[in-house]
Amino acid sequence: MKKYDYLIVGSGLYGSTFACMAARSGKKCLVIDKRSQTGGNLYCENVEGINVHKYGAHIFHTSNKEVWDFVNSIVEFNRYTNSPVANYKGKLYNLPFNMNTFYQMWGLTTPETALAKIEEQKREAEELMCAEGVSEPRNLEEQALLLVGRDIYEKLIKGYTEKQWGRKCTELPAFIIKRLPVRLVFDNNYFNDKYQGIPIGGYNKLIEGLLKDAEVMPDTDFFHDRERWMNIADKIVFTGKIDEFYSYCFGKLEYRTVRFEEEVLSTPNYQGNAVVNYTEATVPYTRIIEHKHFESFGAEVYDNPYTVISREYSTEWSEGMEPYYPVNDTRNSQLYQQYKELADMEENIIFGGRLAEYKYYDMAPIVESVFKHFND
Ligand code: FAD
């Protein structure tokens, strides 16, 4: 008899949701995490009474009612609606591309005139490519021009995308942008999902609730005492890096990361919105997040005389940095497949979450994937 039914390596959303579901079915879990706090990338730190998203701004969104009801059964979510604004050379544009954006860009007030303008610019791009004898877009720039035309591309896509990927749009593959939806309504709600929000009191409340019936050991790295942890439970749920689990035997997987520059300001309201994207190439950061706007609305914003902002710099990843985004190129996909083949042969180890599956996952699909595990 082992001491636990499950050893869960990592207290991020995958590990914590797994711990909650396992406890609900009467299982005993130990959750270890190498960080000093739980919650993985959802972790928030309280700074001047404001929940600061330490590993990047997180907005929960889903159309899956089961997932929404589940997270709300742990902690109630607020009414936050993501409606980012783009700043291009000091001029502001609403996102996603909608009638507000088209009014700001061209002064057009009707869906018919906005659509005609976009179609005209798309046609110009097509004609230009035709004249060059190009039938399929050869790169992201050509793809974006065909989808939305030059004005939207140059003001709202080009600089931001180049900063995000650290490469020129003409050097990025076309497939990165499959669709660029334009909305012919005055609607700044970024997501199409039915439900969205932020846990009232912050994400730490969600994680605390999910972990309430598990034993939790922070500051504990699985690899520092691998032998012990491998034998402490009937099954292991591993949510760390899959290549590290196999001692990088096939080579290292690569990532892109984000560097956050945090600042506390003695002003109650810096930019009037949680998310402002900087879409010109000469501004080095991609976005400024003002954290208090995730949880205080209207006049409440002024209850706290301080605010906290984070400038986000998209950066090449190297050892020691946070591995945020998997790189979906051929080398890394093939490498991951090699590790996955080893993982598929394990009988008592479940590999789950963004690092173990080397996959970008939003939060709701993480919860769905834990549900799937328990339903199968
Ligand atoms: P993680 O949160 O990374 O948790 C893994 C945990 O394992 C970590 O706590 C880590 O310390 C621990 N661990 C790793 N190795 C070991 C080890 N050897 N020993 C012990 N512990 C270990 N999703 C949304 O839905 N909306 C958003 O707005 C959103 N914004 C995002 C912004 C950014 C910048 C990023 C990178 C992601 C964003 N996401 C968002 C996605 C979201 O972060 C993920 O869905 C979620 O964090 C995945 O949870 P996880 O448990 O798989 O991974």
XYZ file of C-alpha atoms and ligand atoms in Angstrom:
429
model
C 0.000 0.000 0.000
C 1.407 3.370 -1.038
C 0.747 6.437 1.103
C -1.223 8.340 -1.580
C -3.440 7.448 -4.498
C -1.914 10.278 -6.537
C 1.259 12.297 -6.407
C 0.532 15.429 -8.421
C 3.631 17.240 -9.651
C 2.675 20.889 -10.197
C -0.081 22.935 -8.567
C -1.060 24.870 -11.712
C -4.620 24.715 -13.000
C -4.177 21.175 -14.340
C -2.708 19.761 -11.125
C -5.139 21.643 -8.865
C -8.228 20.672 -10.887
C -7.019 17.079 -10.914
C -6.561 17.190 -7.119
C -10.116 18.502 -6.702
C -11.689 15.880 -8.974
C -9.659 13.078 -7.359
C -10.653 14.197 -3.846
C -14.296 14.267 -4.929
C -13.979 10.606 -5.879
C -12.444 9.780 -2.496
C -8.781 9.692 -3.518
C -5.886 10.865 -1.393
C -3.532 13.285 -3.143
C -0.192 14.905 -2.444
C 0.546 17.966 -4.587
C 4.146 19.172 -4.833
C 5.375 22.313 -6.557
C 8.870 23.622 -7.034
C 7.648 27.202 -6.658
C 6.984 28.777 -3.252
C 3.373 29.390 -4.210
C 0.590 27.318 -5.705
C -1.409 28.079 -8.845
C 1.266 27.858 -11.541
C 0.821 30.664 -14.031
C -2.469 31.777 -12.467
C -0.730 32.932 -9.313
C -1.465 36.522 -8.222
C 0.478 38.617 -5.746
C -1.250 41.259 -3.691
C 0.477 44.599 -4.282
C -1.084 47.710 -2.698
C -4.372 45.805 -2.372
C -4.383 44.836 -6.065
C -4.158 41.268 -7.397
C -1.194 41.364 -9.765
C -1.101 38.518 -12.312
C 2.583 37.654 -11.832
C 2.846 35.304 -14.813
C 0.779 37.259 -17.310
C -2.781 38.546 -17.400
C -5.344 35.741 -17.227
C -8.970 36.019 -18.319
C -11.139 32.959 -17.980
C -13.468 32.392 -20.935
C -15.496 29.432 -22.133
C -18.712 28.393 -23.807
C -18.743 25.135 -21.877
C -21.425 25.463 -19.198
C -20.115 22.473 -17.266
C -16.683 24.106 -16.971
C -18.193 27.494 -16.069
C -20.448 25.973 -13.393
C -17.522 23.969 -12.027
C -15.165 26.955 -11.562
C -18.035 29.046 -10.174
C -18.791 26.284 -7.668
C -15.283 26.866 -6.307
C -15.387 30.683 -6.394
C -17.840 33.095 -7.968
C -16.554 34.933 -11.055
C -17.056 38.649 -11.716
C -18.406 40.351 -14.839
C -15.059 41.341 -16.395
C -15.353 41.503 -20.179
C -12.142 41.623 -22.130
C -12.163 44.660 -24.424
C -8.578 45.590 -25.234
C -7.617 48.874 -26.836
C -4.776 49.342 -29.343
C -2.472 52.358 -29.173
C -0.841 53.146 -32.533
C 1.288 56.286 -32.518
C -0.823 57.771 -29.722
C -4.162 57.129 -31.414
C -6.531 54.627 -29.822
C -8.476 51.901 -31.631
C -10.928 49.406 -30.172
C -10.287 45.702 -30.585
C -11.284 43.228 -31.904
C -11.784 44.892 -35.308
C -15.351 46.188 -35.188
C -17.460 49.193 -36.146
C -15.805 51.283 -33.386
C -12.398 50.498 -34.935
C -13.588 51.363 -38.445
C -15.052 54.635 -37.218
C -11.762 55.483 -35.489
C -9.716 54.476 -38.541
C -11.779 55.898 -41.408
C -14.595 57.927 -39.817
C -17.093 55.481 -41.338
C -20.372 55.124 -39.488
C -22.274 52.341 -41.284
C -21.561 48.632 -41.721
C -22.103 48.970 -45.472
C -19.430 51.661 -45.976
C -16.989 49.877 -43.622
C -17.386 46.603 -45.489
C -16.930 48.356 -48.839
C -13.692 49.968 -47.559
C -12.296 46.638 -46.336
C -13.265 44.879 -49.579
C -11.609 47.653 -51.602
C -8.344 47.280 -49.643
C -8.459 43.473 -49.905
C -8.904 43.798 -53.680
C -5.887 46.110 -53.894
C -3.768 43.503 -52.088
C -5.022 40.773 -54.408
C -4.258 42.829 -57.517
C -0.756 43.605 -56.249
C -0.037 39.911 -55.640
C -1.517 39.015 -59.023
C 0.766 41.554 -60.744
C 3.730 39.857 -59.040
C 2.511 36.451 -60.247
C 1.794 35.241 -56.700
C -1.254 32.972 -56.323
C -0.933 31.896 -52.650
C 0.226 34.166 -49.790
C 3.920 33.469 -49.189
C 4.115 34.921 -45.705
C 2.071 36.377 -42.864
C 2.152 39.886 -44.329
C 0.543 38.781 -47.610
C -1.968 36.651 -45.757
C -3.025 39.538 -43.477
C -3.286 41.970 -46.423
C -5.596 39.543 -48.216
C -7.744 39.117 -45.109
C -8.172 42.725 -43.927
C -6.331 45.101 -46.259
C -3.462 47.547 -45.743
C -4.753 50.057 -43.143
C -5.749 47.527 -40.496
C -2.655 45.433 -41.197
C -0.171 48.300 -40.938
C -1.722 50.034 -37.941
C -2.965 47.153 -35.824
C -1.240 43.915 -36.849
C 2.243 44.425 -38.291
C 4.253 45.942 -35.425
C 2.519 43.929 -32.706
C 3.027 40.616 -34.501
C 6.687 41.380 -35.256
C 7.328 42.145 -31.581
C 5.455 39.003 -30.508
C 7.473 36.682 -32.729
C 10.742 38.598 -32.865
C 10.672 38.346 -36.674
C 9.431 40.398 -39.640
C 5.923 39.533 -40.857
C 7.457 38.834 -44.268
C 9.574 36.108 -42.620
C 6.692 34.495 -40.723
C 4.634 31.704 -42.305
C 1.172 32.599 -43.611
C -0.555 29.816 -41.644
C -0.030 31.639 -38.292
C -3.003 33.834 -39.256
C -5.822 31.680 -40.541
C -8.665 34.114 -39.975
C -8.929 37.756 -38.975
C -12.572 38.229 -38.116
C -14.062 41.669 -38.672
C -17.269 42.561 -36.863
C -19.712 44.876 -38.509
C -21.286 45.750 -35.156
C -20.249 48.111 -32.356
C -19.061 45.340 -30.023
C -15.692 45.523 -28.224
C -16.030 42.180 -26.425
C -12.868 40.338 -27.453
C -14.105 36.795 -26.900
C -16.950 35.058 -28.669
C -17.484 32.753 -25.688
C -20.708 32.708 -23.699
C -19.006 33.130 -20.329
C -15.996 35.118 -19.158
C -14.712 36.714 -15.980
C -12.160 36.755 -13.194
C -12.604 34.963 -9.848
C -13.912 37.431 -7.242
C -10.978 37.956 -4.893
C -8.498 36.720 -7.507
C -7.180 33.470 -8.965
C -5.539 32.393 -5.699
C -9.054 31.843 -4.334
C -9.808 29.451 -7.184
C -6.614 27.483 -6.590
C -7.095 27.394 -2.788
C -10.589 26.020 -3.317
C -9.413 23.369 -5.776
C -6.638 22.242 -3.432
C -8.598 22.340 -0.189
C -8.753 18.552 0.270
C -5.224 17.742 -0.873
C -1.927 17.791 0.970
C 0.258 20.485 -0.578
C 4.057 20.877 -0.448
C 5.452 24.021 -2.092
C 9.228 24.514 -2.580
C 9.527 20.867 -3.585
C 11.112 19.947 -6.901
C 10.249 16.471 -8.156
C 13.704 16.070 -9.699
C 15.543 16.770 -6.436
C 14.326 13.462 -4.986
C 12.893 11.639 -7.947
C 13.291 8.153 -6.429
C 11.240 9.056 -3.364
C 8.437 10.719 -5.330
C 8.216 7.910 -7.875
C 7.355 5.519 -5.047
C 5.072 7.536 -2.830
C 1.766 7.076 -4.691
C -0.058 4.545 -6.844
C -0.152 7.014 -9.724
C 1.731 10.133 -10.680
C 0.226 13.128 -12.421
C 3.110 15.012 -14.004
C 2.504 18.595 -15.175
C 6.136 19.742 -15.514
C 8.264 19.753 -18.678
C 8.126 16.434 -20.500
C 11.675 16.726 -21.889
C 13.010 17.267 -18.368
C 11.118 14.180 -17.150
C 13.076 12.132 -19.679
C 16.372 13.893 -18.849
C 16.357 15.668 -22.242
C 17.383 12.364 -23.840
C 16.271 13.472 -27.334
C 17.184 17.168 -26.890
C 15.557 20.280 -25.429
C 12.169 21.646 -26.440
C 12.107 25.380 -27.152
C 9.728 28.111 -25.981
C 9.015 31.801 -26.308
C 8.669 33.811 -23.172
C 7.467 37.176 -21.895
C 9.350 39.535 -19.604
C 7.213 41.649 -17.285
C 8.267 45.073 -16.054
C 6.061 45.906 -13.104
C 5.511 49.385 -11.705
C 3.434 50.715 -8.797
C 2.055 54.181 -9.571
C 0.614 56.748 -7.168
C -2.397 57.347 -9.333
C -5.744 55.577 -9.101
C -6.232 55.107 -12.839
C -3.381 55.024 -15.355
C -4.911 53.917 -18.642
C -8.619 53.342 -17.919
C -8.551 49.768 -19.204
C -6.982 46.451 -18.169
C -5.301 45.824 -21.529
C -3.739 48.312 -23.938
C -1.783 46.867 -26.888
C 1.026 48.931 -28.399
C 0.892 48.072 -32.076
C 3.770 50.143 -33.487
C 7.148 48.458 -33.886
C 9.170 51.275 -32.273
C 7.539 50.852 -28.825
C 9.505 47.909 -27.381
C 6.717 46.369 -25.293
C 3.635 44.657 -26.711
C 1.087 45.539 -24.037
C 0.534 47.388 -20.785
C -1.677 45.605 -18.289
C -3.315 47.638 -15.509
C -4.272 44.919 -13.056
C -6.897 46.670 -10.940
C -9.299 46.894 -13.906
C -9.766 43.111 -13.832
C -11.534 43.395 -10.505
C -12.796 46.952 -9.966
C -15.253 48.635 -12.206
C -16.561 52.203 -12.560
C -16.190 54.365 -9.451
C -14.612 51.467 -7.466
C -11.375 52.097 -9.386
C -10.899 55.285 -7.343
C -11.274 53.530 -3.949
C -7.552 52.659 -4.159
C -5.193 55.623 -4.699
C -2.564 53.312 -6.256
C -2.399 51.251 -9.393
C -0.024 48.552 -10.679
C 0.945 48.226 -14.322
C 3.019 45.603 -16.165
C 4.743 46.246 -19.470
C 5.094 43.029 -21.447
C 8.142 42.310 -23.594
C 7.972 39.259 -25.831
C 11.355 37.543 -25.635
C 13.364 34.574 -26.914
C 13.479 31.866 -24.236
C 16.671 30.562 -22.691
C 17.369 28.262 -19.747
C 16.308 29.810 -16.434
C 13.466 31.851 -17.979
C 9.778 30.925 -17.686
C 8.826 28.623 -20.571
C 5.551 30.222 -21.763
C 4.709 29.433 -25.356
C 5.686 26.218 -27.170
C 7.285 26.780 -30.570
C 5.184 24.903 -33.084
C 7.776 24.359 -35.773
C 8.838 21.058 -37.322
C 11.869 20.501 -35.095
C 9.980 20.958 -31.839
C 6.881 19.039 -32.983
C 9.015 16.052 -33.969
C 10.977 16.213 -30.744
C 7.779 16.307 -28.701
C 6.434 13.278 -30.604
C 9.527 11.297 -29.548
C 8.921 12.152 -25.892
C 5.206 11.434 -26.246
C 5.947 7.928 -27.480
C 7.837 7.270 -24.235
C 5.046 8.847 -22.192
C 2.389 6.700 -23.905
C 4.195 3.588 -22.685
C 4.015 4.600 -19.003
C 1.340 2.759 -17.058
C 1.163 4.761 -13.860
C 2.049 8.237 -15.021
C -0.407 10.751 -16.437
C 1.169 13.617 -18.379
C -1.164 16.621 -18.363
C -1.158 20.386 -18.877
C 0.749 22.809 -21.032
C 4.327 21.750 -20.175
C 3.837 17.982 -20.123
C 1.841 18.059 -23.385
C 3.994 20.815 -24.929
C 0.877 22.595 -26.071
C -0.617 26.064 -25.655
C -3.758 25.584 -23.604
C -6.216 28.237 -22.440
C -7.540 27.666 -18.919
C -10.980 26.299 -19.815
C -9.557 23.556 -22.090
C -7.239 22.593 -19.205
C -10.289 21.997 -16.999
C -11.978 20.136 -19.872
C -8.990 17.863 -20.277
C -9.067 16.945 -16.558
C -12.825 16.279 -16.848
C -12.118 14.038 -19.828
C -9.607 12.060 -17.822
C -12.187 11.379 -15.098
C -15.010 10.625 -17.526
C -13.055 8.150 -19.689
P 1.266 25.738 -15.156
O 0.384 26.837 -14.713
O 2.543 26.129 -15.786
O 1.582 24.819 -13.887
C 2.622 23.882 -13.864
C 3.189 23.851 -12.447
O 4.129 22.763 -12.359
C 3.936 25.121 -12.059
O 3.430 25.625 -10.840
C 5.376 24.641 -11.894
O 6.084 25.334 -10.874
C 5.190 23.179 -11.529
N 6.351 22.345 -11.824
C 7.014 22.253 -13.007
N 8.040 21.410 -12.898
C 8.040 20.956 -11.628
C 8.868 20.074 -10.906
N 9.952 19.514 -11.466
N 8.588 19.815 -9.608
C 7.533 20.406 -9.004
N 6.719 21.272 -9.644
C 6.962 21.548 -10.942
N -5.424 31.159 -20.533
C -6.680 31.695 -20.570
O -7.658 30.949 -20.595
N -6.856 33.055 -20.569
C -5.808 33.923 -20.543
O -6.013 35.138 -20.541
C -4.485 33.386 -20.517
N -3.415 34.208 -20.508
C -2.159 33.671 -20.525
C -1.060 34.542 -20.539
C 0.224 34.017 -20.594
C 1.419 34.943 -20.616
C 0.412 32.619 -20.644
C 1.789 32.031 -20.753
C -0.673 31.752 -20.604
C -1.971 32.270 -20.541
N -3.071 31.431 -20.474
C -4.332 31.961 -20.509
C -2.918 29.962 -20.384
C -2.839 29.456 -18.920
O -1.724 30.030 -18.288
C -2.725 27.923 -18.923
O -3.903 27.378 -19.436
C -2.501 27.319 -17.523
O -1.535 27.990 -16.801
C -2.057 25.877 -17.684
O -1.946 25.272 -16.410
P -0.914 24.084 -16.173
O -1.255 23.510 -14.851
O -0.876 23.201 -17.347
O 0.529 24.782 -16.173
